[in-house]
Amino acid sequence: MSSSKAKMWEKKMRHQPTSVQYSSTPNGGDAPVSGTYLWWSMCRLCADCVQTVCRLCAGGAFARARAAEVSAMLKAVNRTTGKCHVFGSLPKHMRRRAMSHNTKRLPLRLRDRANRMSLKAGSKKEPAKNKSRKARRRHGNMLLEFNRRQRKNVWLETHIWHAKRFIMVKKWGYCLGHRPTNKCYRPCYRAMNSHCLLQDHSYYCCIELQGEESTLLASLSRLTSKEAGPTFAAAMTLSGQRQGSVVVYRAGQYPLQPLGPVTFLWRPQIQGSTIRQLWIWAHPTIKKDLLPELQTVCECCEAVVPSINLMGTPAEVVPTTECEQKPNETPEAKQITGTKRKKTCKDATGPPTKKIIGDGTRSPTTPITWKSSSTGVIINDLTMEMVRFRLIGPQSLTVLSETLETAGVHKSKPSSLWWSEQCKDESKRSLHQEQSDIYRLLKGIHLTGELPPGTVLGLTVEDPRLTLPTKKVVALPHVKQSEEKSRELMLKGVPKHCCQSYLWERSVRDNVTENKISEQELNRRRSEMLVPGSRLTPTPPQSRIPILLVHQPGKQVGCEMMSWGAGWDLLLPKGWGMAFWVPLVYRGVRIGGLNMSLKHSQIKGVPHFPHDYPDCPSGVAFQEEQEAELLKTFKRRPPAKRTNYIKHGCLAPFRCPWQQLAEEWEPIRWNRERRKTVRSKQRQSVTSFSLHDLLNCHEWISAAFMLSRNRKSLRLLSGWCRPTTSKGQRPCRVGDQPPLNHSAVMSFLTAHRMSLVWVRLSTLSKGKPEPHAMVCVPTAEDLQLLNKGPGSSGPQEPPHGDHFKSRIKHKKKGLRKAATSSLSEMSHLSASEPKPSSSKEPDPSQSSSDLTFGLWPDPLPRVTSHCCRLTLGWATQGDFSLSVGCGEALGFVCVAGLLKTLSNQPMEHRGMLLLRNPTSLHYRFVKLTIEV
Amino acid sequence: MTEPRNPGMSIPQTAPTHVESTSTPVEMDPVEYTLRKRLPRKLPKRRNDVYVNMKTDFRAQLARCQKLLESGGHREICVHGLGLAINRAINIALQLQASSQGMLQLAANTSTVELVDDLEPEDPDEAGEPMTRTRNNSAIHIKLPAASVQISSV
């Protein structure tokens, strides 16, 4: 039997019962013949062969075998296989499509069976009936569902608003909006550039430190260094007038082991109290490292177990007051309408659902306060205790001043509300008056960048929902001519006592959160007003909110586009997020997601956390994540359609092996040095040096790379990078800088071993840099290309050969051969139909182990000298910059390599480097600047 | 352009880069302080205001003014220049005048703009307060009547 015939036979006999095997071996043949086959042949040959058969076998055995066959046949007829439906038994002209879902279309005799079958199938498909949409959308059920979904990742207060408009990502334990679903890249840029962009930064974690100023400063000084800029102790920030920012290191490890950048704010000193309060705002990924570090530094390890009435988990305490009102309302509703039976039932069975305000993932018993018995320092974890909105753009102050009105002084009868308590005190009233005066002056200032950077202003404002415009409006500035007072404000900033705010006090914060009027209640009061659309009078006493306004300085480094992207941060007590968010949105601001904060820092030219902190633990984690993600998308393409990065000479297209880069540049320098020492020592004929040098070298290599953040040395480096004379630029002042010569370089390098430096690269003419682009050293011929004109494009990289391709092919072929040979050993029936899974199985395992088409396998060769130009570093971010109008990249280069390159370059071309994208062979000229 | 600057409303002007310190006269060591310039105060920009800078291409700025003049949407356009850009602002205005065959009348005003610098101490822990100082810089504002108005006046 040929293979095709065997296949046909196999197909035909697929549904025949094989249970009956009758070994009819009349001629002594040993091949078993299946029972059914025998039956059919028997029928055919019955007439003439009956005698011979009878002669061959005994009657009893024969009858038994036939009985078994008959029963098997009956079984086969009755059984319906999985595929065919009941109506398969109908002749074709009687079948209708609708029969498959409506059994009533079937003839009566089949209906019963069909019903039984659909029941069987139905039980498998739908395990439980979902609630109806109406039930699901009911308020209580919705809250339950929301609370369930918040248990794993924290939701910001504006989550629902964002989820309707943004692509949400789960990051760092939060649900955050990544980018809006509508196309608005350019509008968002324009908003940052000329109007205002709003972002919710509530996911930033706040850690509060309380204690004596001197003890706090002494312990915090171990985390920072003065070399890298102002620290916690800077005079301006210590008074509470300015917000500061600093990079935090592990205790006492200064140039090594950084944790990340934080911003901090001191509370202005209260008269008669020596206890100071400090807020440290950190990214959530920093927090988990920073908090233990702070505890060790401050010697605070006694966790205070939160008691419900004092600390109170936010989710627990706050809603209880709301819930007390709810049950009172529901019985009335029941009586009136009678349609809410279900809801009231639920109310009776269990406690009503509460809206989670604050952190929903934390269990109520997790300690959030730590105390120290020796130093008296208290650490509070204020994560999600406050809302932080960021407004970026020159008009952000205009938007704020249209949205917020300072609270009116309250003189009515005393109540439990905090504002009426405060208004009793004369000094507090006058302070409020001063603060509102300053706020009024601020309105007259046109641009956000005109103020001293980092200014803080405390305020008490009215509920912005009261002044919500009926339609979206675009806030426009009203500028008065400058007066003496506003000039003084611009010069000196906000006076010290006006930076005080009640937001610093926990009791006030909790009070404000508890007594917030619900949206529903507010709308009810509005509906009761005589003139629809007018402002609610008198203002409800609950709606006075303490806030803090913190100025965010814009671009402060470099000399172009100064204070671009300046803005204000708005700090609110928790629970008030949406009450402020919607009025701000109604003033015509744009809303940005996470990708806009990346763009913001990119245009400002500052490293973005955690993308550009490869030496911090969270930066490393981010890099790994990013690599895995990029690799996944890369592997999703068929190999023939992938970019072959090996041919492009790109060793690591998805990550930047900084450590290897730094290590490779060190020996280059060391070799040169050794050669010189050899030469000098040969003269002296001393040979005992080499071992010592080797040891030295080893010591250098074993160290981890670091980023240089020392301001002085960065300033020195940036001076060296600038071309001394160039077209269209005045010769820059060299001033007191030492010239770039060998001795200066050597002394610099001994101070900065294995270090990388943050640089900004802008293309001269063409080219759009991409992340992970290589920064390379131009040769002397390349620089002559540059002399031809600004439009001349850079050199080309000759394509590399891919010798891994053949290896992958060989391996694949070998595998396939092995697979087919092993299969052919099986019976020919199965061999003719090779299982598809067996040939494909080794593929992913192989790629995951080592070889992936288009990528270098893991132990990389030398990254510096792999291409025809030496590699100095990589760009971590790159894009076409809308603000400058050319391609711009930000990244790190190796200090040793950079200095070597600079010293070899002629004066007029200092700082000219080459940049090559991972997917291209074309080098583009870029200008390097180090901004301090 | 070689035309001498029109003094306009005679404002006592010495060298434009002259630094005038309003805060207490402390000798400033360049190593100890970092100078950060703040943005100049700005009034809200109308459609017919052109602020000239030194970064944008000269021809592009000229073409922009030309376009504004020819569009006829405005009665006049104002060209502003500050500091180094004064020269360029005058240049643009005169080029526009030359291209209109002398039909365009210029009205130039000069003014003084107060600029604010921040001085951040290098070693902030000991040095104490960061300082601010003000300095003055000259500015020019040239008014150019648009073509349609000019024809009616002739």
Coordinates of N, CA and C in Angstrom, one line a residue, chain A residues 153-328:
Chain A
N153 N -2.3 47.5 42.7 CA -1.6 48.8 42.3 C -2.4 50.0 42.8
V154 N -1.7 50.9 43.3 CA -2.3 52.1 43.8 C -2.9 52.9 42.7
W155 N -4.1 53.4 42.9 CA -4.7 54.3 42.0 C -4.5 55.7 42.5
L156 N -4.2 56.6 41.6 CA -4.1 58.0 42.0 C -5.6 58.5 42.0
E157 N -5.8 59.7 42.6 CA -7.1 60.2 42.8 C -7.7 60.5 41.4
T158 N -6.9 60.8 40.5 CA -7.4 61.2 39.1 C -7.4 60.0 38.2
H159 N -7.4 58.8 38.8 CA -7.3 57.6 38.0 C -8.4 57.4 37.0
I160 N -9.6 57.6 37.5 CA -10.8 57.3 36.6 C -10.7 58.3 35.4
W161 N -10.4 59.6 35.7 CA -10.3 60.6 34.7 C -9.2 60.2 33.7
H162 N -8.1 59.7 34.2 CA -7.0 59.4 33.3 C -7.4 58.1 32.5
A163 N -8.0 57.1 33.1 CA -8.3 55.9 32.5 C -9.2 56.0 31.3
K164 N -10.0 57.1 31.3 CA -10.9 57.3 30.2 C -10.2 57.9 29.0
R165 N -9.0 58.5 29.3 CA -8.4 59.3 28.2 C -6.9 58.9 27.9
F166 N -6.4 58.0 28.8 CA -5.0 57.7 28.6 C -4.7 56.3 28.4
I167 N -3.6 55.9 27.9 CA -3.1 54.6 27.9 C -2.4 54.4 29.2
M168 N -3.0 53.5 30.0 CA -2.5 53.3 31.4 C -1.5 52.2 31.5
V169 N -0.5 52.4 32.3 CA 0.5 51.4 32.5 C 0.6 51.1 34.0
K170 N 1.0 49.9 34.3 CA 1.2 49.6 35.8 C 2.7 49.7 36.0
K171 N 3.1 50.7 36.7 CA 4.5 50.9 36.9 C 4.8 51.3 38.4
W172 N 5.8 50.7 39.0 CA 6.3 51.1 40.3 C 5.2 50.9 41.3
G173 N 4.2 50.0 41.1 CA 3.2 49.8 42.0 C 2.0 50.8 41.9
Y174 N 2.0 51.5 40.8 CA 0.9 52.5 40.6 C 0.3 52.3 39.2
C175 N -0.9 52.7 39.0 CA -1.4 52.8 37.7 C -1.3 54.2 37.2
L176 N -0.5 54.4 36.2 CA -0.2 55.7 35.7 C -0.5 55.9 34.2
G177 N -0.9 57.1 33.9 CA -1.2 57.4 32.5 C 0.1 57.5 31.7
H178 N 0.3 56.8 30.7 CA 1.5 56.8 29.9 C 1.5 57.9 28.9
R179 N 0.4 57.8 28.0 CA 0.3 58.9 27.0 C -1.2 59.0 26.7
P180 N -1.7 60.1 26.3 CA -3.1 60.2 25.9 C -3.4 59.4 24.7
T181 N -4.7 59.0 24.6 CA -5.0 58.2 23.4 C -5.2 59.0 22.2
N182 N -5.5 60.3 22.4 CA -5.6 61.1 21.2 C -4.2 61.6 20.8
K183 N -4.0 62.0 19.5 CA -2.7 62.4 19.1 C -2.4 63.8 19.6
C184 N -1.5 64.0 20.4 CA -1.2 65.3 20.9 C 0.2 65.5 21.3
Y185 N 1.1 65.0 20.6 CA 2.5 65.2 20.9 C 2.9 66.6 20.8
R186 N 2.6 67.2 19.6 CA 3.0 68.6 19.4 C 2.1 69.6 20.2
P187 N 0.8 69.4 20.3 CA 0.1 70.3 21.2 C 0.6 70.3 22.6
C188 N 1.1 69.1 23.1 CA 1.6 69.1 24.4 C 2.9 69.9 24.5
Y189 N 3.7 69.7 23.5 CA 5.0 70.5 23.5 C 4.6 72.0 23.5
R190 N 3.7 72.3 22.6 CA 3.3 73.8 22.5 C 2.8 74.3 23.8
A191 N 2.0 73.4 24.5 CA 1.5 73.8 25.8 C 2.7 74.1 26.8
M192 N 3.7 73.2 26.8 CA 4.8 73.4 27.7 C 5.6 74.7 27.3
N193 N 5.6 75.0 26.0 CA 6.4 76.1 25.5 C 5.7 77.4 25.7
S194 N 4.4 77.4 25.5 CA 3.8 78.7 25.5 C 2.6 78.8 26.5
H195 N 2.0 77.7 26.8 CA 0.8 77.9 27.7 C 1.1 77.1 29.0
C196 N 0.4 76.0 29.2 CA 0.6 75.2 30.4 C 0.2 73.8 30.2
L197 N 1.0 72.9 30.8 CA 0.8 71.5 30.7 C 0.6 71.0 32.2
L198 N -0.4 70.2 32.4 CA -0.7 69.7 33.7 C -0.4 68.2 33.8
Q199 N 0.2 67.8 35.0 CA 0.5 66.4 35.2 C 0.2 66.1 36.6
D200 N -0.2 64.8 36.8 CA -0.4 64.4 38.2 C 0.8 63.6 38.7
H201 N 1.5 64.2 39.7 CA 2.7 63.6 40.2 C 2.5 63.1 41.6
S202 N 1.2 62.7 41.9 CA 1.0 62.2 43.3 C 1.7 60.9 43.6
Y203 N 2.2 60.2 42.6 CA 2.8 59.0 42.8 C 4.2 59.2 43.5
Y204 N 4.7 60.4 43.4 CA 6.0 60.7 44.1 C 5.7 60.5 45.6
C205 N 6.7 59.9 46.3 CA 6.5 59.5 47.7 C 7.1 60.6 48.6
C206 N 6.4 60.9 49.6 CA 6.9 61.9 50.6 C 7.3 61.2 51.9
I207 N 8.5 61.6 52.3 CA 8.9 61.1 53.6 C 9.1 62.3 54.5
E208 N 8.5 62.2 55.7 CA 8.6 63.3 56.6 C 9.6 63.0 57.7
L209 N 10.5 64.0 58.0 CA 11.4 63.8 59.1 C 11.1 64.9 60.1
Q210 N 11.1 64.6 61.4 CA 10.9 65.6 62.4 C 12.0 65.4 63.4
G211 N 12.5 66.6 63.8 CA 13.6 66.5 64.9 C 14.3 67.8 65.0
E212 N 15.3 67.8 65.8 CA 16.1 69.0 66.0 C 16.9 69.2 64.7
E213 N 17.1 70.5 64.4 CA 17.7 70.8 63.2 C 19.1 70.3 63.1
S214 N 19.9 70.4 64.2 CA 21.3 70.0 64.1 C 21.4 68.5 63.9
T215 N 20.6 67.8 64.7 CA 20.7 66.3 64.5 C 20.3 65.9 63.2
L216 N 19.2 66.5 62.6 CA 18.8 66.1 61.3 C 19.9 66.4 60.3
L217 N 20.4 67.6 60.4 CA 21.5 67.9 59.4 C 22.7 67.0 59.5
A218 N 23.0 66.7 60.7 CA 24.2 65.9 60.9 C 24.0 64.5 60.3
S219 N 22.8 64.0 60.5 CA 22.6 62.6 60.0 C 22.4 62.6 58.5
L220 N 21.7 63.7 58.0 CA 21.5 63.7 56.5 C 22.8 64.0 55.7
S221 N 23.7 64.7 56.4 CA 24.9 65.0 55.7 C 25.7 63.8 55.2
R222 N 25.4 62.7 55.9 CA 26.1 61.5 55.4 C 25.6 60.9 54.1
L223 N 24.4 61.4 53.7 CA 23.8 60.9 52.5 C 24.3 61.7 51.3
T224 N 24.8 62.9 51.5 CA 25.0 63.8 50.4 C 26.5 64.3 50.4
S225 N 26.8 65.0 49.4 CA 28.2 65.6 49.4 C 28.1 67.0 48.9
K226 N 28.9 67.9 49.4 CA 28.8 69.3 49.0 C 29.4 69.4 47.6
E227 N 30.2 68.4 47.2 CA 30.9 68.6 45.9 C 29.9 68.5 44.7
A228 N 28.8 67.8 45.0 CA 27.8 67.7 43.9 C 26.7 68.8 43.9
G229 N 26.9 69.8 44.6 CA 26.0 70.9 44.6 C 25.4 71.1 46.0
P230 N 24.4 72.0 46.1 CA 23.8 72.3 47.4 C 23.2 71.1 48.0
T231 N 23.3 71.0 49.3 CA 22.8 69.8 50.1 C 21.6 70.2 50.9
F232 N 21.2 69.4 51.8 CA 20.1 69.7 52.7 C 20.3 70.9 53.5
A233 N 21.6 71.2 53.7 CA 21.9 72.3 54.6 C 22.0 73.7 54.0
A234 N 21.8 73.8 52.7 CA 21.9 75.0 52.0 C 21.0 76.1 52.6
A235 N 21.6 77.3 52.8 CA 20.9 78.3 53.7 C 19.6 78.6 53.2
M236 N 19.4 78.8 51.9 CA 18.2 79.3 51.3 C 17.1 78.2 51.5
T237 N 17.4 77.0 51.4 CA 16.4 75.9 51.5 C 16.1 75.6 53.0
L238 N 17.1 75.8 53.8 CA 16.9 75.5 55.2 C 16.0 76.5 55.9
S239 N 15.9 77.7 55.3 CA 14.9 78.7 55.9 C 13.5 78.3 55.5
G240 N 13.4 77.5 54.5 CA 12.0 77.1 54.0 C 11.5 77.9 52.9
Q241 N 12.4 78.9 52.4 CA 11.9 79.7 51.3 C 12.0 79.1 50.0
R242 N 12.9 78.1 49.8 CA 13.1 77.5 48.5 C 13.0 76.0 48.7
Q243 N 12.6 75.4 47.6 CA 12.7 73.9 47.5 C 14.1 73.6 46.9
G244 N 14.7 72.5 47.5 CA 16.0 72.1 47.0 C 15.9 70.8 46.4
S245 N 17.0 70.4 45.6 CA 17.0 69.1 45.1 C 18.5 68.6 45.2
V246 N 18.6 67.3 45.4 CA 19.9 66.7 45.7 C 19.9 65.3 45.3
V247 N 21.1 64.8 44.9 CA 21.2 63.3 44.6 C 21.7 62.7 45.9
V248 N 21.0 61.6 46.3 CA 21.2 61.0 47.6 C 22.1 59.7 47.3
Y249 N 23.0 59.5 48.2 CA 23.9 58.3 48.1 C 23.6 57.5 49.4
R250 N 24.1 56.3 49.3 CA 24.1 55.5 50.5 C 25.0 56.1 51.5
A251 N 24.7 55.9 52.8 CA 25.4 56.6 53.9 C 26.9 56.5 53.8
G252 N 27.6 57.6 53.6 CA 29.0 57.6 53.6 C 29.7 57.0 52.4
Q253 N 29.0 56.9 51.3 CA 29.6 56.2 50.2 C 29.8 57.2 49.0
Y254 N 30.0 58.4 49.3 CA 29.6 59.5 48.3 C 29.9 59.2 46.8
P255 N 31.1 59.0 46.3 CA 31.0 58.9 44.8 C 30.4 57.6 44.3
L256 N 30.3 56.7 45.2 CA 29.7 55.4 44.8 C 28.3 55.2 45.4
Q257 N 27.6 54.3 44.8 CA 26.3 53.8 45.3 C 25.3 55.0 45.5
P258 N 25.0 55.7 44.4 CA 23.9 56.7 44.5 C 22.6 56.0 44.6
L259 N 21.6 56.6 45.2 CA 20.3 56.1 45.2 C 19.4 56.8 44.2
G260 N 19.6 58.1 44.0 CA 18.7 58.8 43.0 C 18.5 60.2 43.5
P261 N 17.9 61.0 42.6 CA 17.6 62.4 42.9 C 16.3 62.5 43.8
V262 N 16.4 63.4 44.7 CA 15.2 63.7 45.5 C 15.0 65.2 45.6
T263 N 13.8 65.7 45.8 CA 13.6 67.1 46.2 C 13.2 67.2 47.6
F264 N 13.5 68.3 48.2 CA 13.2 68.4 49.7 C 12.7 69.8 50.0
L265 N 12.0 69.9 51.1 CA 11.4 71.1 51.5 C 11.4 71.2 53.0
W266 N 12.0 72.2 53.6 CA 12.0 72.4 55.0 C 10.7 73.2 55.4
R267 N 10.2 72.9 56.5 CA 9.1 73.8 57.0 C 9.7 75.0 57.7
P268 N 9.2 76.2 57.4 CA 9.8 77.4 58.0 C 9.7 77.2 59.5
Q269 N 10.7 77.8 60.2 CA 10.7 77.6 61.7 C 9.5 78.2 62.3
I270 N 8.9 77.5 63.3 CA 7.8 78.1 64.0 C 8.4 78.7 65.3
Q271 N 7.9 79.9 65.7 CA 8.5 80.5 66.8 C 8.3 79.7 68.1
G272 N 9.3 79.6 68.9 CA 9.2 78.9 70.1 C 9.3 77.4 70.0
S273 N 9.7 76.9 68.9 CA 9.9 75.5 68.7 C 11.2 75.2 68.1
T274 N 11.9 74.2 68.6 CA 13.2 73.8 68.0 C 13.0 72.6 67.1
I275 N 11.8 72.1 67.0 CA 11.6 70.9 66.2 C 11.4 71.4 64.8
R276 N 12.2 70.8 63.8 CA 12.0 71.2 62.4 C 11.3 70.0 61.7
Q277 N 10.7 70.4 60.6 CA 10.0 69.4 59.8 C 10.6 69.4 58.4
L278 N 10.8 68.2 57.8 CA 11.4 68.2 56.5 C 10.7 67.2 55.7
W279 N 10.3 67.6 54.5 CA 9.7 66.6 53.5 C 10.7 66.3 52.5
I280 N 10.9 65.0 52.2 CA 11.7 64.5 51.1 C 10.8 63.8 50.1
W281 N 10.8 64.4 48.9 CA 10.0 63.8 47.9 C 10.9 62.9 47.0
A282 N 10.5 61.7 46.9 CA 11.3 60.8 46.1 C 10.5 59.9 45.2
H283 N 11.1 59.5 44.1 CA 10.4 58.6 43.2 C 10.1 57.3 43.9
P284 N 9.0 56.6 43.6 CA 8.7 55.4 44.4 C 9.8 54.3 44.3
T285 N 10.6 54.2 43.3 CA 11.6 53.2 43.2 C 12.8 53.6 44.2
I286 N 12.9 54.9 44.4 CA 14.0 55.3 45.3 C 13.6 55.0 46.8
K287 N 12.3 55.1 47.0 CA 11.8 55.1 48.4 C 12.2 53.9 49.1
K288 N 12.1 52.7 48.4 CA 12.3 51.5 49.1 C 13.8 51.3 49.5
D289 N 14.7 52.0 48.9 CA 16.1 52.1 49.3 C 16.3 53.2 50.3
L290 N 15.6 54.3 50.1 CA 15.9 55.5 50.8 C 15.4 55.3 52.3
L291 N 14.3 54.7 52.4 CA 13.7 54.7 53.8 C 14.6 53.9 54.8
P292 N 15.1 52.7 54.4 CA 16.0 52.0 55.3 C 17.3 52.8 55.6
E293 N 17.7 53.5 54.5 CA 18.9 54.3 54.7 C 18.7 55.4 55.7
L294 N 17.5 56.1 55.5 CA 17.2 57.2 56.5 C 17.1 56.6 57.9
Q295 N 16.5 55.4 58.0 CA 16.4 54.9 59.3 C 17.7 54.6 60.0
T296 N 18.6 54.1 59.2 CA 19.9 53.8 59.8 C 20.7 55.1 60.1
V297 N 20.5 56.1 59.3 CA 21.2 57.3 59.5 C 20.7 58.0 60.7
C298 N 19.4 58.0 60.9 CA 18.8 58.7 62.0 C 18.6 57.8 63.2
E299 N 19.1 56.6 63.1 CA 19.0 55.6 64.2 C 17.5 55.4 64.6
C300 N 16.6 55.4 63.7 CA 15.2 55.3 64.0 C 14.8 53.9 63.6
C301 N 14.7 53.0 64.4 CA 14.2 51.7 64.0 C 13.0 51.2 64.8
E302 N 12.5 52.0 65.7 CA 11.4 51.5 66.4 C 10.1 51.9 65.7
A303 N 9.5 50.9 65.1 CA 8.3 51.1 64.3 C 7.2 51.4 65.3
V304 N 6.4 52.4 65.0 CA 5.3 52.7 65.8 C 4.1 52.0 65.2
V305 N 3.5 51.1 65.9 CA 2.3 50.4 65.3 C 1.1 51.4 65.3
P306 N 0.6 51.6 64.1 CA -0.5 52.6 64.0 C -1.7 52.2 64.7
S307 N -2.2 53.0 65.6 CA -3.4 52.8 66.3 C -4.5 53.5 65.4
I308 N -5.6 52.9 65.4 CA -6.6 53.3 64.4 C -7.0 54.8 64.6
N309 N -7.2 55.2 65.8 CA -7.7 56.5 66.0 C -6.7 57.6 65.8
L310 N -5.4 57.2 66.0 CA -4.4 58.3 65.9 C -3.9 58.4 64.5
M311 N -3.2 57.3 64.0 CA -2.6 57.4 62.7 C -3.8 57.2 61.7
G312 N -4.5 56.0 61.9 CA -5.6 55.8 61.0 C -5.2 55.5 59.6
T313 N -5.4 54.3 59.2 CA -5.2 54.1 57.7 C -6.2 55.0 57.0
P314 N -5.7 55.6 56.0 CA -6.6 56.6 55.3 C -7.8 56.0 54.8
A315 N -7.7 54.7 54.4 CA -8.9 54.1 53.8 C -10.0 53.8 54.8
E316 N -9.5 53.7 56.0 CA -10.4 53.3 57.1 C -11.1 54.5 57.7
V317 N -10.3 55.4 58.1 CA -10.9 56.5 58.9 C -11.8 57.4 58.2
V318 N -11.4 57.8 57.0 CA -12.1 58.9 56.3 C -13.5 58.5 56.0
P319 N -13.7 57.3 55.4 CA -15.1 57.1 54.9 C -16.1 56.9 56.0
T320 N -15.6 56.6 57.2 CA -16.6 56.3 58.3 C -17.6 57.4 58.5
T321 N -17.0 58.6 58.4 CA -17.9 59.8 58.5 C -18.9 59.8 57.4
E322 N -18.5 59.5 56.2 CA -19.4 59.6 55.1 C -20.4 58.5 55.2
C323 N -20.0 57.4 55.8 CA -20.9 56.2 55.8 C -22.0 56.5 56.8
E324 N -21.7 57.3 57.8 CA -22.8 57.5 58.8 C -24.0 58.2 58.2
Q325 N -23.6 59.0 57.2 CA -24.7 59.7 56.5 C -25.5 58.8 55.6
K326 N -24.7 57.9 55.0 CA -25.3 57.1 53.9 C -26.5 56.3 54.4
P327 N -26.4 55.5 55.4 CA -27.5 54.7 55.8 C -28.7 55.5 56.1
N328 N -28.5 56.7 56.6 CA -29.7 57.6 56.9 C -30.4 57.9 55.6

